[in-house]
JSON list of C-alpha atoms in Angstrom, two decimals:
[
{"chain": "Q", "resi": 1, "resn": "UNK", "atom": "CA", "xyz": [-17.90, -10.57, -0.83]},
{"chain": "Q", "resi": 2, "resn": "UNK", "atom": "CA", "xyz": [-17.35, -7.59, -2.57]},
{"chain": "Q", "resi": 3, "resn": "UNK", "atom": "CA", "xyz": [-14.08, -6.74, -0.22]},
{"chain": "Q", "resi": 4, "resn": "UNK", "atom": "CA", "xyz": [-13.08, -2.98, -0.73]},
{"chain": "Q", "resi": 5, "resn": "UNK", "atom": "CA", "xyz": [-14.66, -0.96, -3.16]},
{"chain": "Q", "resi": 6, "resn": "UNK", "atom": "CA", "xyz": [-14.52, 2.52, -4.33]},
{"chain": "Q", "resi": 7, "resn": "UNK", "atom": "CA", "xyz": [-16.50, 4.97, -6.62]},
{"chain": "Q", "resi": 8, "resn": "UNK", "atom": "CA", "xyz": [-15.94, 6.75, -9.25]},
{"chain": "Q", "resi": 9, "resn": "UNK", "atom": "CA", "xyz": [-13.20, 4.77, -11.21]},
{"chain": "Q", "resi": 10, "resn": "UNK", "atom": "CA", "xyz": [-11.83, 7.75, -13.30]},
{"chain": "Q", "resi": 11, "resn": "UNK", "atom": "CA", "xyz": [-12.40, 11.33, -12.27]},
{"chain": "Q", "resi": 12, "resn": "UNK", "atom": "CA", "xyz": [-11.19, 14.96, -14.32]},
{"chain": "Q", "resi": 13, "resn": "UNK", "atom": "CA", "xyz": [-12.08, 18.12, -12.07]},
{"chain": "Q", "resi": 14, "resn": "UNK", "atom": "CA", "xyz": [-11.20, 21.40, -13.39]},
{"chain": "Q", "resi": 15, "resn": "UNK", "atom": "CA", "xyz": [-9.04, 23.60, -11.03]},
{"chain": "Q", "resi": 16, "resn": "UNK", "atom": "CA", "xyz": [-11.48, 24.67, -7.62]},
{"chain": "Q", "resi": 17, "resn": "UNK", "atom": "CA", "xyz": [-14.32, 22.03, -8.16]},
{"chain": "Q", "resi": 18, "resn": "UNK", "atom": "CA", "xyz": [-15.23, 19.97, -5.41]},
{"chain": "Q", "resi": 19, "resn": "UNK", "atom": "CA", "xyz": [-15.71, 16.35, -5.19]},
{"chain": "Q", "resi": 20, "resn": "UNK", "atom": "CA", "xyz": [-15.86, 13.27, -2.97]},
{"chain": "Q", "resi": 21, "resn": "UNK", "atom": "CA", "xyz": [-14.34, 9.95, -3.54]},
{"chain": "Q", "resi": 22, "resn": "UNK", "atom": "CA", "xyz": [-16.37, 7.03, -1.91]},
{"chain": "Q", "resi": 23, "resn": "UNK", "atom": "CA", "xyz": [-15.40, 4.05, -0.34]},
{"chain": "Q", "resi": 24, "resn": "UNK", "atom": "CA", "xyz": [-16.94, 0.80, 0.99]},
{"chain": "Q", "resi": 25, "resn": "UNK", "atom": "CA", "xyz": [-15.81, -2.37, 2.62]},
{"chain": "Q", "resi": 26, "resn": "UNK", "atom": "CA", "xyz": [-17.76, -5.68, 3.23]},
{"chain": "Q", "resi": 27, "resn": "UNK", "atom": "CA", "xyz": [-15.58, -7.04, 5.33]},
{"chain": "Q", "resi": 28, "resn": "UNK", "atom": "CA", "xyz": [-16.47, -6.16, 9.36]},
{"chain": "Q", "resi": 29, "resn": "UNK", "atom": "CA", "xyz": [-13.04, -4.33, 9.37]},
{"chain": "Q", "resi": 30, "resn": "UNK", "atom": "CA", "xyz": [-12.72, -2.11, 11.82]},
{"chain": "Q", "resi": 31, "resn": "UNK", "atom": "CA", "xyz": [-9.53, 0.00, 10.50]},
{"chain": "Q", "resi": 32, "resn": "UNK", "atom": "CA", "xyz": [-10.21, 2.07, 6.80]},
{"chain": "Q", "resi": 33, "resn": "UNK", "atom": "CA", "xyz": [-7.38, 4.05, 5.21]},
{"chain": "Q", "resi": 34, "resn": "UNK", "atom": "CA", "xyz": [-6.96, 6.44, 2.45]},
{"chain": "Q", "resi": 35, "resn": "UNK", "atom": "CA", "xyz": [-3.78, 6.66, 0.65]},
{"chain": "Q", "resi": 36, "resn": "UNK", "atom": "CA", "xyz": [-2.37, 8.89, -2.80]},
{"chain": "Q", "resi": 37, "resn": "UNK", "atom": "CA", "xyz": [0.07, 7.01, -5.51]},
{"chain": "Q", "resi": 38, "resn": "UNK", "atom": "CA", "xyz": [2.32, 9.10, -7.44]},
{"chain": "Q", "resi": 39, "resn": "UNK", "atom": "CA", "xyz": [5.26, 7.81, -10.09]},
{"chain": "Q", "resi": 40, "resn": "UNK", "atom": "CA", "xyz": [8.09, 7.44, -8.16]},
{"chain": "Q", "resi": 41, "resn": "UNK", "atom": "CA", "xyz": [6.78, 8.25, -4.57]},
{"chain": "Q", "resi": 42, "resn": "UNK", "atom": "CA", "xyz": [5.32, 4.77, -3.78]},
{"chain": "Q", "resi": 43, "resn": "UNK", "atom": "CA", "xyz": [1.91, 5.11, -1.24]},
{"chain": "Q", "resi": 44, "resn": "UNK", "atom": "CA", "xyz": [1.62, 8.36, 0.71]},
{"chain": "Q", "resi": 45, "resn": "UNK", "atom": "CA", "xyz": [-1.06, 7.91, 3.63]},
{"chain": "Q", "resi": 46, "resn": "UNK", "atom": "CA", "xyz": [-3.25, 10.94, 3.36]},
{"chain": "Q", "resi": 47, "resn": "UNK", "atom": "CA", "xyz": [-6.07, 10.29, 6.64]},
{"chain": "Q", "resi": 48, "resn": "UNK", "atom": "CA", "xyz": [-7.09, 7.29, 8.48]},
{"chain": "Q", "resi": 49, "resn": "UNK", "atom": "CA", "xyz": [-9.90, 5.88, 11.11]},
{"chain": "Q", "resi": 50, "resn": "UNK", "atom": "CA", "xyz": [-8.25, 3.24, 13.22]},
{"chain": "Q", "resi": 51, "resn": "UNK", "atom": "CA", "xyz": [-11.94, 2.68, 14.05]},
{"chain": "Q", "resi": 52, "resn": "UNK", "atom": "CA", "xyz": [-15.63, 3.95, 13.52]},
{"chain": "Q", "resi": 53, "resn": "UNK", "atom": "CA", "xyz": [-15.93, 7.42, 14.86]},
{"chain": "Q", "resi": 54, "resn": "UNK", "atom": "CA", "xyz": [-12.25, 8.20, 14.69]},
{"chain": "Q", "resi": 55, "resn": "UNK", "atom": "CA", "xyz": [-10.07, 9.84, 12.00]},
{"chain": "Q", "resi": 56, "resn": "UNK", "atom": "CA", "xyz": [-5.95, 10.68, 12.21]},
{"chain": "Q", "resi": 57, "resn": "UNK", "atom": "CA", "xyz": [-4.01, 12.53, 9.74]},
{"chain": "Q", "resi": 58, "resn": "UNK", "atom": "CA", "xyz": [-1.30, 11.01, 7.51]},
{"chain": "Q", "resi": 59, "resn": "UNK", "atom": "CA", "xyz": [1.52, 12.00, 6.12]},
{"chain": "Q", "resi": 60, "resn": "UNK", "atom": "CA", "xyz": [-0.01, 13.85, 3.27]},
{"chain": "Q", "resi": 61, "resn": "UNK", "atom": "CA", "xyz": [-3.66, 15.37, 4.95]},
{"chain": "Q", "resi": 62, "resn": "UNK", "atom": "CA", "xyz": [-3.22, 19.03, 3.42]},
{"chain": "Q", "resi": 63, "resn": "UNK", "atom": "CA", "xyz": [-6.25, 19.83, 1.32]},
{"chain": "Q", "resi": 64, "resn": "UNK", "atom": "CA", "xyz": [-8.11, 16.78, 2.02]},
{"chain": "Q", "resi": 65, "resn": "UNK", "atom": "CA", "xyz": [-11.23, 16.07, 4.50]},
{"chain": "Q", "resi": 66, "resn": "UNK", "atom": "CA", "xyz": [-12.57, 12.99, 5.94]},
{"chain": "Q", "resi": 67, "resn": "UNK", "atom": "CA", "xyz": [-15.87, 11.16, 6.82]},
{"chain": "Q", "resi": 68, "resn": "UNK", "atom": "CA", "xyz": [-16.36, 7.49, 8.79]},
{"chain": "Q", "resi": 69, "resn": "UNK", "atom": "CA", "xyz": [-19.80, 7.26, 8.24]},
{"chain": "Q", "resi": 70, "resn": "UNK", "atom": "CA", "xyz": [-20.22, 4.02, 9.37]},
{"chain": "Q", "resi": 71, "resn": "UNK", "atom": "CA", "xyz": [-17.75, 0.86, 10.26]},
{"chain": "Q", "resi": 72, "resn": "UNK", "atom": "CA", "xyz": [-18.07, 0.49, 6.16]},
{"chain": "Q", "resi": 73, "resn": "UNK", "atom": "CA", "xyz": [-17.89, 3.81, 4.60]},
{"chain": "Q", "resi": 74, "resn": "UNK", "atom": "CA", "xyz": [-15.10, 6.04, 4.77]},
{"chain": "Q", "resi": 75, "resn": "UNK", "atom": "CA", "xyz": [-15.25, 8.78, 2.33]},
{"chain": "Q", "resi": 76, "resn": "UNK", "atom": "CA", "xyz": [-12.76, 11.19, 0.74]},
{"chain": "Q", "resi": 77, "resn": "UNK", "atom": "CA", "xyz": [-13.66, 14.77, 0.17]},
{"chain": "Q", "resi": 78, "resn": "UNK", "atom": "CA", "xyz": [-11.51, 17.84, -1.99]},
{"chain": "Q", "resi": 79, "resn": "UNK", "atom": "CA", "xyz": [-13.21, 21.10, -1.15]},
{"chain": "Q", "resi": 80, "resn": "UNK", "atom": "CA", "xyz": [-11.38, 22.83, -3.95]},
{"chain": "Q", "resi": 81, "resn": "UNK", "atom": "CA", "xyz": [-8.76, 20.54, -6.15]},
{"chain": "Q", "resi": 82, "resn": "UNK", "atom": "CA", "xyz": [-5.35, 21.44, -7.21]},
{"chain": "Q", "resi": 83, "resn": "UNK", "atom": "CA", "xyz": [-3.21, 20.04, -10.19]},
{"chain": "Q", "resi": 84, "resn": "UNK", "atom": "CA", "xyz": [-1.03, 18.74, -7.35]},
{"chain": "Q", "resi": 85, "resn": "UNK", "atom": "CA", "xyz": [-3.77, 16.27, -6.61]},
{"chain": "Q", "resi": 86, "resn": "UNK", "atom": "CA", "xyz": [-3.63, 14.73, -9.59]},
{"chain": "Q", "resi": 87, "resn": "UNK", "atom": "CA", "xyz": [-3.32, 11.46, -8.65]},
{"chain": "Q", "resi": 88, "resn": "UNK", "atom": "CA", "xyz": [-4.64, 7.69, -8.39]},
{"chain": "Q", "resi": 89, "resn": "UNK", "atom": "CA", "xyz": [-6.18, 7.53, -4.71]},
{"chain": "Q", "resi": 90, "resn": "UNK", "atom": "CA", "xyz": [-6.75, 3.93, -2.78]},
{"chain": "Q", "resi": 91, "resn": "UNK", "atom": "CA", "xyz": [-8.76, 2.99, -0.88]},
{"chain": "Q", "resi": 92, "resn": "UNK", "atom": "CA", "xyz": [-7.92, 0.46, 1.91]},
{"chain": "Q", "resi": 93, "resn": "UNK", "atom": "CA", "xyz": [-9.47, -1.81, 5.14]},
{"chain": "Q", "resi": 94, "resn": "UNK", "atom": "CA", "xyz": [-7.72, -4.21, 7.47]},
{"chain": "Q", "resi": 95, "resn": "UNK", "atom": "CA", "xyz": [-9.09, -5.45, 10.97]},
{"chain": "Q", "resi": 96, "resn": "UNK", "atom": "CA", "xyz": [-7.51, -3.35, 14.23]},
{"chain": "Q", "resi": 97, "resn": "UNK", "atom": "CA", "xyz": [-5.66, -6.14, 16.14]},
{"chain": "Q", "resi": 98, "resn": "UNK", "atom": "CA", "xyz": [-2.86, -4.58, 18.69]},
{"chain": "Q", "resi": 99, "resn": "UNK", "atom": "CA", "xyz": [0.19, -6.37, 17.79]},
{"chain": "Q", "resi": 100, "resn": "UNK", "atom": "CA", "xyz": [-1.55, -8.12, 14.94]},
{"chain": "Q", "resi": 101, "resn": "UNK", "atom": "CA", "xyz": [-0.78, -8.67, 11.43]},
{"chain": "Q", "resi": 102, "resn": "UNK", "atom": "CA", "xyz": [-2.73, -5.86, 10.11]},
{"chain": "Q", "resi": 103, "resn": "UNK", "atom": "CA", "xyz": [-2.90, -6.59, 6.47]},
{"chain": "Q", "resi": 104, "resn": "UNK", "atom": "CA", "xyz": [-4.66, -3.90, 4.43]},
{"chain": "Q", "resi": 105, "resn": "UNK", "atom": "CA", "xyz": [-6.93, -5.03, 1.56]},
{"chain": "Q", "resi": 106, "resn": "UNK", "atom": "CA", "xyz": [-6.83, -2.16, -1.19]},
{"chain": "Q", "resi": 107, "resn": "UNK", "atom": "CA", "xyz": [-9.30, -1.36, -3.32]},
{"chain": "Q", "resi": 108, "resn": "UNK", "atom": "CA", "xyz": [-9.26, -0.68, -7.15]},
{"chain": "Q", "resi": 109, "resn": "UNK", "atom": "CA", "xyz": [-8.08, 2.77, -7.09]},
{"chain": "Q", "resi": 110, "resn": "UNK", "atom": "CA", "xyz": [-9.62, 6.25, -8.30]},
{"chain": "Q", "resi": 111, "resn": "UNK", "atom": "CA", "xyz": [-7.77, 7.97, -11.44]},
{"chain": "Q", "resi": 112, "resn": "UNK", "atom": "CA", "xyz": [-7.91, 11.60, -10.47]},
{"chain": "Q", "resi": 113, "resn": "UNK", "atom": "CA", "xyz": [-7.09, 14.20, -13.33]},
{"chain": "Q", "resi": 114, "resn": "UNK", "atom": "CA", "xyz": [-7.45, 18.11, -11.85]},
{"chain": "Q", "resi": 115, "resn": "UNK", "atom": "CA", "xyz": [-6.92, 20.23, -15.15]},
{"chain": "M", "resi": 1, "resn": "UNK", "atom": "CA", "xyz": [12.71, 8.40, 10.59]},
{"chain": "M", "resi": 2, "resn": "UNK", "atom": "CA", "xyz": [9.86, 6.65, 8.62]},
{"chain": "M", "resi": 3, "resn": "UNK", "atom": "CA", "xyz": [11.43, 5.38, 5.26]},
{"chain": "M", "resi": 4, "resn": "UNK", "atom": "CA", "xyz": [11.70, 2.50, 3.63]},
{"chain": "M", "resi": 5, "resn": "UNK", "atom": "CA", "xyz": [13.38, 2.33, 0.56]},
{"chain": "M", "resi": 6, "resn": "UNK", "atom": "CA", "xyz": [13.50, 0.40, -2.53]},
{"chain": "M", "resi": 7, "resn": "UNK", "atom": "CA", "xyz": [15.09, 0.50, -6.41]},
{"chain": "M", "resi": 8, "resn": "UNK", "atom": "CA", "xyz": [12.64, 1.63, -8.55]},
{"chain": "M", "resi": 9, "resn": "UNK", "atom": "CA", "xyz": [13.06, -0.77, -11.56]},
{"chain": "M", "resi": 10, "resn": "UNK", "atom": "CA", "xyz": [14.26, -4.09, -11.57]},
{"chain": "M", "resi": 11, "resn": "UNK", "atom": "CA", "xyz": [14.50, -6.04, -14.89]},
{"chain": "M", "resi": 12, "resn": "UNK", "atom": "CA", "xyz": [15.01, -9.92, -15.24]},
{"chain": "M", "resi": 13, "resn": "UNK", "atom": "CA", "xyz": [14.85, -12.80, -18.21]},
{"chain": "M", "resi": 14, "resn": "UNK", "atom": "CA", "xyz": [12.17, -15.27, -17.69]},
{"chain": "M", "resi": 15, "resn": "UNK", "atom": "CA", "xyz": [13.02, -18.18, -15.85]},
{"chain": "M", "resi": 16, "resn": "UNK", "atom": "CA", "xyz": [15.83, -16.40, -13.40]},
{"chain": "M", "resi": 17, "resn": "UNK", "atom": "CA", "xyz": [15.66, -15.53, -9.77]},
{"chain": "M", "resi": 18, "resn": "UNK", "atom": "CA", "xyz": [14.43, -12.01, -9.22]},
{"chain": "M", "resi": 19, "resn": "UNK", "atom": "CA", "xyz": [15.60, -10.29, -5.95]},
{"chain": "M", "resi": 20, "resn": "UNK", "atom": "CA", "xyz": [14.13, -7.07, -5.10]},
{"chain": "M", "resi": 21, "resn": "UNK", "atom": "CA", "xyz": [15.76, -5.22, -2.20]},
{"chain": "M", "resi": 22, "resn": "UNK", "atom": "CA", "xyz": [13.95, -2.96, 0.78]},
{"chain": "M", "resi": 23, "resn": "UNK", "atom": "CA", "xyz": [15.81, -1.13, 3.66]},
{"chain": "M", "resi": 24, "resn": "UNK", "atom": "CA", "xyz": [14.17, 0.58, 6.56]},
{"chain": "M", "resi": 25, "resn": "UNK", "atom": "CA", "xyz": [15.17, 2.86, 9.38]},
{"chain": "M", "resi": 26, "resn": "UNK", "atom": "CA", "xyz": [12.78, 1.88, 12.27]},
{"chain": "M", "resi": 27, "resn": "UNK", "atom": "CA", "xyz": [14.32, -1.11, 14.38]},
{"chain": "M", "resi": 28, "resn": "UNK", "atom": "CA", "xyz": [11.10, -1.20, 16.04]},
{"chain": "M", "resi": 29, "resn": "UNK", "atom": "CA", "xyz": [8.80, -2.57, 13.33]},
{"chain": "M", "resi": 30, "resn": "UNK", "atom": "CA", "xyz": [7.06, -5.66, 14.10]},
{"chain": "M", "resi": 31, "resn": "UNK", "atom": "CA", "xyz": [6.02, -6.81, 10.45]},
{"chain": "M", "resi": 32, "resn": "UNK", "atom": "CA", "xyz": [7.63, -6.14, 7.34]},
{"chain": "M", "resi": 33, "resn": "UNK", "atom": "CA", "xyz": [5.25, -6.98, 4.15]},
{"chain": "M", "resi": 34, "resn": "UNK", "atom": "CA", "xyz": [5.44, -7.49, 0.67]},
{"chain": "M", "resi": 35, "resn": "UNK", "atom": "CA", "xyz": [2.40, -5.78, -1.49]},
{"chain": "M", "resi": 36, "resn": "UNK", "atom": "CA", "xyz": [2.24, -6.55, -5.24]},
{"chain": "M", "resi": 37, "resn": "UNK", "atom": "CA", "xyz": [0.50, -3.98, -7.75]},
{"chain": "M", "resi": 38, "resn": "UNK", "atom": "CA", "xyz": [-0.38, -5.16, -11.08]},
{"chain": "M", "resi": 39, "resn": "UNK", "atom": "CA", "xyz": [-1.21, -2.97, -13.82]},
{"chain": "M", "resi": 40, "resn": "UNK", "atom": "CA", "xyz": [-4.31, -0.98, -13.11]},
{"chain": "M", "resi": 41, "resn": "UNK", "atom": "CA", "xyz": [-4.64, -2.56, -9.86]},
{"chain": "M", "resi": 42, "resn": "UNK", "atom": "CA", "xyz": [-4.64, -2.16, -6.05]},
{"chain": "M", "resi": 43, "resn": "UNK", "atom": "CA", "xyz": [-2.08, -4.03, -4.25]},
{"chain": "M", "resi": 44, "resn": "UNK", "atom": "CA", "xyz": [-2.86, -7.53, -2.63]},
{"chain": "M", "resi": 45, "resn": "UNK", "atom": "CA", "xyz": [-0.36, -8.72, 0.00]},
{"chain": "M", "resi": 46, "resn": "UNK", "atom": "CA", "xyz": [2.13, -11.33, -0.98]},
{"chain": "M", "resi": 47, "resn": "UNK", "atom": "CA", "xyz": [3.71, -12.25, 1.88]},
{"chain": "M", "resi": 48, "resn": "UNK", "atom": "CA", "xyz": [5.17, -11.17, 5.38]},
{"chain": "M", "resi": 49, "resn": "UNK", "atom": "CA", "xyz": [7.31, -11.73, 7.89]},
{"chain": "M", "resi": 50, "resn": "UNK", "atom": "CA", "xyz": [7.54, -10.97, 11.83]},
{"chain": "M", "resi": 51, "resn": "UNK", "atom": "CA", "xyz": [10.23, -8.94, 12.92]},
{"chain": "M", "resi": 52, "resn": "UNK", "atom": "CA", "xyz": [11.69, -11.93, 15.07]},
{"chain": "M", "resi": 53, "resn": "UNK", "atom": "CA", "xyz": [11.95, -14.07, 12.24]},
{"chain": "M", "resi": 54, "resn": "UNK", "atom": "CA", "xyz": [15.16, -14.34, 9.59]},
{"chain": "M", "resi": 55, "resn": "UNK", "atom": "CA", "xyz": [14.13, -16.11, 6.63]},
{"chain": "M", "resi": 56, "resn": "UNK", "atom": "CA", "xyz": [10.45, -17.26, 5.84]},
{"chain": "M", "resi": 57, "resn": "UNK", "atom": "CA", "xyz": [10.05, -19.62, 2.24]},
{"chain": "M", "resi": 58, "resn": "UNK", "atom": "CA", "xyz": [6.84, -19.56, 0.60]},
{"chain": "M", "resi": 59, "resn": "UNK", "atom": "CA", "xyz": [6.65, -21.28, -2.84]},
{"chain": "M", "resi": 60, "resn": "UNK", "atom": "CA", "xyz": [8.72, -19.43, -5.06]},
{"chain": "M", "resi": 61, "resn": "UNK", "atom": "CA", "xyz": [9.20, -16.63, -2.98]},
{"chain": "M", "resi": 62, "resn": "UNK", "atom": "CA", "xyz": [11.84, -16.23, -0.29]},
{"chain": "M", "resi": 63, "resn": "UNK", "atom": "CA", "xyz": [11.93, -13.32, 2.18]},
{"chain": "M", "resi": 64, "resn": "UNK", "atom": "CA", "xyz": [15.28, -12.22, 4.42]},
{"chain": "M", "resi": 65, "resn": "UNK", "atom": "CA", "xyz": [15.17, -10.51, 6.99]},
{"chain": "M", "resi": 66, "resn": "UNK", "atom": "CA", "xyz": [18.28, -8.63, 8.49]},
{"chain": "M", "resi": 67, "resn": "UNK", "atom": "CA", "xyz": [17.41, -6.51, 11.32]},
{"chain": "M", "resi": 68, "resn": "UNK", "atom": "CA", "xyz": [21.46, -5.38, 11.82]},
{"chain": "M", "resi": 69, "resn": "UNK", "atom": "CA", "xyz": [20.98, -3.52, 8.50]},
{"chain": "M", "resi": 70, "resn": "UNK", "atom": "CA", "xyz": [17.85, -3.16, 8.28]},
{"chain": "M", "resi": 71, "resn": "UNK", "atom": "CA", "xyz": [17.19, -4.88, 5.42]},
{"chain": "M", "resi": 72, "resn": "UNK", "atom": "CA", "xyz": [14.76, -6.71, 3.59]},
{"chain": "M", "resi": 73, "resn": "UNK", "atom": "CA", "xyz": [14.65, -9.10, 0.79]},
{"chain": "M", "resi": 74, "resn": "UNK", "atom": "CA", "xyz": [12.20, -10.69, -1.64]},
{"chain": "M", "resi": 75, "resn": "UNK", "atom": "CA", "xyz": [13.57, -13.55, -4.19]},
{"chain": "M", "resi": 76, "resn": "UNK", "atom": "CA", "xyz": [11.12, -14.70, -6.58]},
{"chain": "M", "resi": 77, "resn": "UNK", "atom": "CA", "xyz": [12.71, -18.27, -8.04]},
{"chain": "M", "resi": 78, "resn": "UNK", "atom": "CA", "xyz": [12.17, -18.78, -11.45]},
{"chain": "M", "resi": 79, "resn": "UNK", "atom": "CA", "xyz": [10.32, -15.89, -12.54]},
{"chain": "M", "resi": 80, "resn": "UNK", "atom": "CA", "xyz": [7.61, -15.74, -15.41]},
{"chain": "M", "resi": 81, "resn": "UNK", "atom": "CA", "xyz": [5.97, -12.94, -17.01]},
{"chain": "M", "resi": 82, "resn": "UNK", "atom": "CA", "xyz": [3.42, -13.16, -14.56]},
{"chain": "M", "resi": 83, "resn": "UNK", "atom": "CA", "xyz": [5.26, -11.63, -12.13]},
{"chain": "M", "resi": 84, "resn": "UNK", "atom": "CA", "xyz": [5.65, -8.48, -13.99]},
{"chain": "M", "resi": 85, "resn": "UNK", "atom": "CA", "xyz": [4.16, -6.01, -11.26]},
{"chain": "M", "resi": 86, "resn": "UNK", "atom": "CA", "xyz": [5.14, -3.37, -8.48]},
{"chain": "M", "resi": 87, "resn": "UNK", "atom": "CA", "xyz": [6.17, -4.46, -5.65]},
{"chain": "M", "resi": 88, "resn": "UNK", "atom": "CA", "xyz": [6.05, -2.11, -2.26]},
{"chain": "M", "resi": 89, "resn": "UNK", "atom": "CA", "xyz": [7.72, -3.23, 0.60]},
{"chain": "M", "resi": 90, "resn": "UNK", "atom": "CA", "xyz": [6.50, -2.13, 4.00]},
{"chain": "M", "resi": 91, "resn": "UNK", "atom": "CA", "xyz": [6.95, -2.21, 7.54]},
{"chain": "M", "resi": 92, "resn": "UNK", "atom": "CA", "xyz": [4.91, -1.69, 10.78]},
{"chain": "M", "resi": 93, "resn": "UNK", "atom": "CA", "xyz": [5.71, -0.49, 13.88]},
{"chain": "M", "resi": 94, "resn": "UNK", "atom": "CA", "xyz": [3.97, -2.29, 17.31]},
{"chain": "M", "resi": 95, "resn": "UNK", "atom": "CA", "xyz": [0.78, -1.89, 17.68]},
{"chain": "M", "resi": 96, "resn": "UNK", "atom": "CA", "xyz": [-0.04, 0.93, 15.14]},
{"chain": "M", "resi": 97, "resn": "UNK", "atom": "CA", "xyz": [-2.58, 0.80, 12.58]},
{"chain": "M", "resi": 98, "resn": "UNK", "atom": "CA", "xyz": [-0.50, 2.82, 9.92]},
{"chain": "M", "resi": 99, "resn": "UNK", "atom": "CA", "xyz": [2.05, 0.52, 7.93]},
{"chain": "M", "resi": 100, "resn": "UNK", "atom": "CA", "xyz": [4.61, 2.90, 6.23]},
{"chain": "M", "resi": 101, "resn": "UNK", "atom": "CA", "xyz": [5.32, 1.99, 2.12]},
{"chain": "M", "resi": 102, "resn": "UNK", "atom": "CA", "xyz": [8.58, 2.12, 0.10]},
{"chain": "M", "resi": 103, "resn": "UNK", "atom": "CA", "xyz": [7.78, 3.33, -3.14]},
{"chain": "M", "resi": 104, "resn": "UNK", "atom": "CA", "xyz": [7.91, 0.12, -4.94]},
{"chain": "M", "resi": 105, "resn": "UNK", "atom": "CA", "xyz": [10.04, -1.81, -7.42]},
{"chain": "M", "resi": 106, "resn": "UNK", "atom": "CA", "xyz": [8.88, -2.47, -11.02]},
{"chain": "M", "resi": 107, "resn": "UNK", "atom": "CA", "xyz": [10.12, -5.36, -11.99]},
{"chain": "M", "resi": 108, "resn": "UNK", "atom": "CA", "xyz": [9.73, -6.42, -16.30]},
{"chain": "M", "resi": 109, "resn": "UNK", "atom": "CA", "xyz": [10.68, -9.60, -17.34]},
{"chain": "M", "resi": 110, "resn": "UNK", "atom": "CA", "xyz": [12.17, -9.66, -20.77]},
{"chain": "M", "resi": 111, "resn": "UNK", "atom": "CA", "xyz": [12.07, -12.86, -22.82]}
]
C-alpha cells in the first residue's frame, strides 16, 4: 500500500499560471481533504469531499477549485496563482464513520513557490 | 469559535519530560488528537483521546484531558532526539468529517 500520495513534490509558478496538484489514496477511504501549511499558522483546511461526488469548502477555499474524480483521486486546481499561495499543500484521506475516530492519513506534501 | 491553540516552540534536554500544551474552545468535540510532523514530512497521528476520557498512557506518551478548561496535554517521558518534530494538536466535533488544527509546537531537543 502506497497510502496517500501526491504529485508534483516541488512546484515554482510564476504569478497567473495555472496548475493542478494531484492526489491519490489506496486505501478505500471514503473522506479526502486538502489542506495549506504556513510558518506559524499550523493546517488551514482549504476544500474537502466527505465522500465521492461531494466537495465542501474550508476555511481557506478563496482561489482554489476542486475535483473528486473518483473515491481515490481528489485533485487541487489554481486557475491563476498568487504569491499568497505560496505554500506547502497536503494532501489527506481518512474513512467517513459518524461518530468515529476519523484519523486522517497525510500525504507527503507539495512545496509550492508562486514568484 | 474554532481554535485550538498551542506554543509555537518548545525546547527540552535529552532525557527530560517534554509537555506540550493545547487549549480549545469547542466543548463539543468528541476526539482530540495528537499529529506529529517531522522534517519534510506529512503528519502521522500519534495518539488520541475521546472526549469522555481524562487521562490515556501510551508508552512514553501521556495525554490529559481537561474538558473544564479546555485543555489538552501531551507529555513525552524521557525524550530523545527523535522526538524532535511538530506537533499539531486537534480536535473534532461529533460526527463531522473536518478535524480543526492548532498550529503546532516545535519542539528541539538540545544535548
Amino acid at each position: 500500500n502506497a497510502g496517500v500520495t501526491q504529485t508534483p513534490k516541488f512546484q515554482v509558478l510564476k504569478t497567473g499560471q495555472s496548475m493542478t496538484l494531484q492526489c491519490a489514496q489506496d486505501m478505500n477511504h471514503n473522506s479526502m481533504y486538502w489542506y495549506r501549511q504556513d510558518p506559524g499558522m499550523g493546517l488551514r483546511l482549504i476544500y474537502y469531499s466527505a465522500s465521492e461526488g461531494t466537495t465542501d469548502k474550508g476555511e481557506v477555499p478563496n482561489g482554489y477549485n476542486v475535483s473528486r474524480l473518483n473515491k481515490r483521486e481528489f485533485s487541487l486546481r489554481l486557475e491563476s496563482a498568487a504569491p499568497s499561495q505560496t505554500s506547502v499543500y497536503f494532501c489527506a484521506s481518512s474513512d467517513r464513520l459518524a461518530g468515529g475516530l476519523n484519523e486522517q492519513f497525510f500525504g507527503p506534501g507539495t512545496r509550492l513557490t508562486v514568484l | 469559535g474554532e481554535d485550538v491553540e498551542q506554543s509555537l516552540f518548545l525546547s527540552v534536554r535529552e532525557g527530560d519530560s517534554s509537555v506540550i500544551n493545547c487549549t480549545y474552545t469547542d466543548s463539543s468535540s468528541t476526539y482530540l488528537y495528537w499529529y506529529k510532523q517531522e522534517p519534510g514530512a506529512g503528519l502521522q497521528l500519534l495518539t488520541y483521546i475521546f472526549s469522555n476520557m481524562d487521562m490515556k498512557q501510551d508508552q512514553r506518551l501521556t495525554v490529559l484531558l481537561n474538558k473544564k478548561d479546555k485543555h489538552l496535554s501531551l507529555r513525552i517521558a524521557d525524550t530523545q532526539t527523535g522526538d524532535s518534530a511538530i506537533y499539531f494538536c486537534a480536535e473534532k466535533k461529533g460526527s463531522a468529517s473536518k478535524i480543526i488544527f492548532g498550529s503546532g509546537t516545535r519542539l528541539s531537543i538540545r544535548p
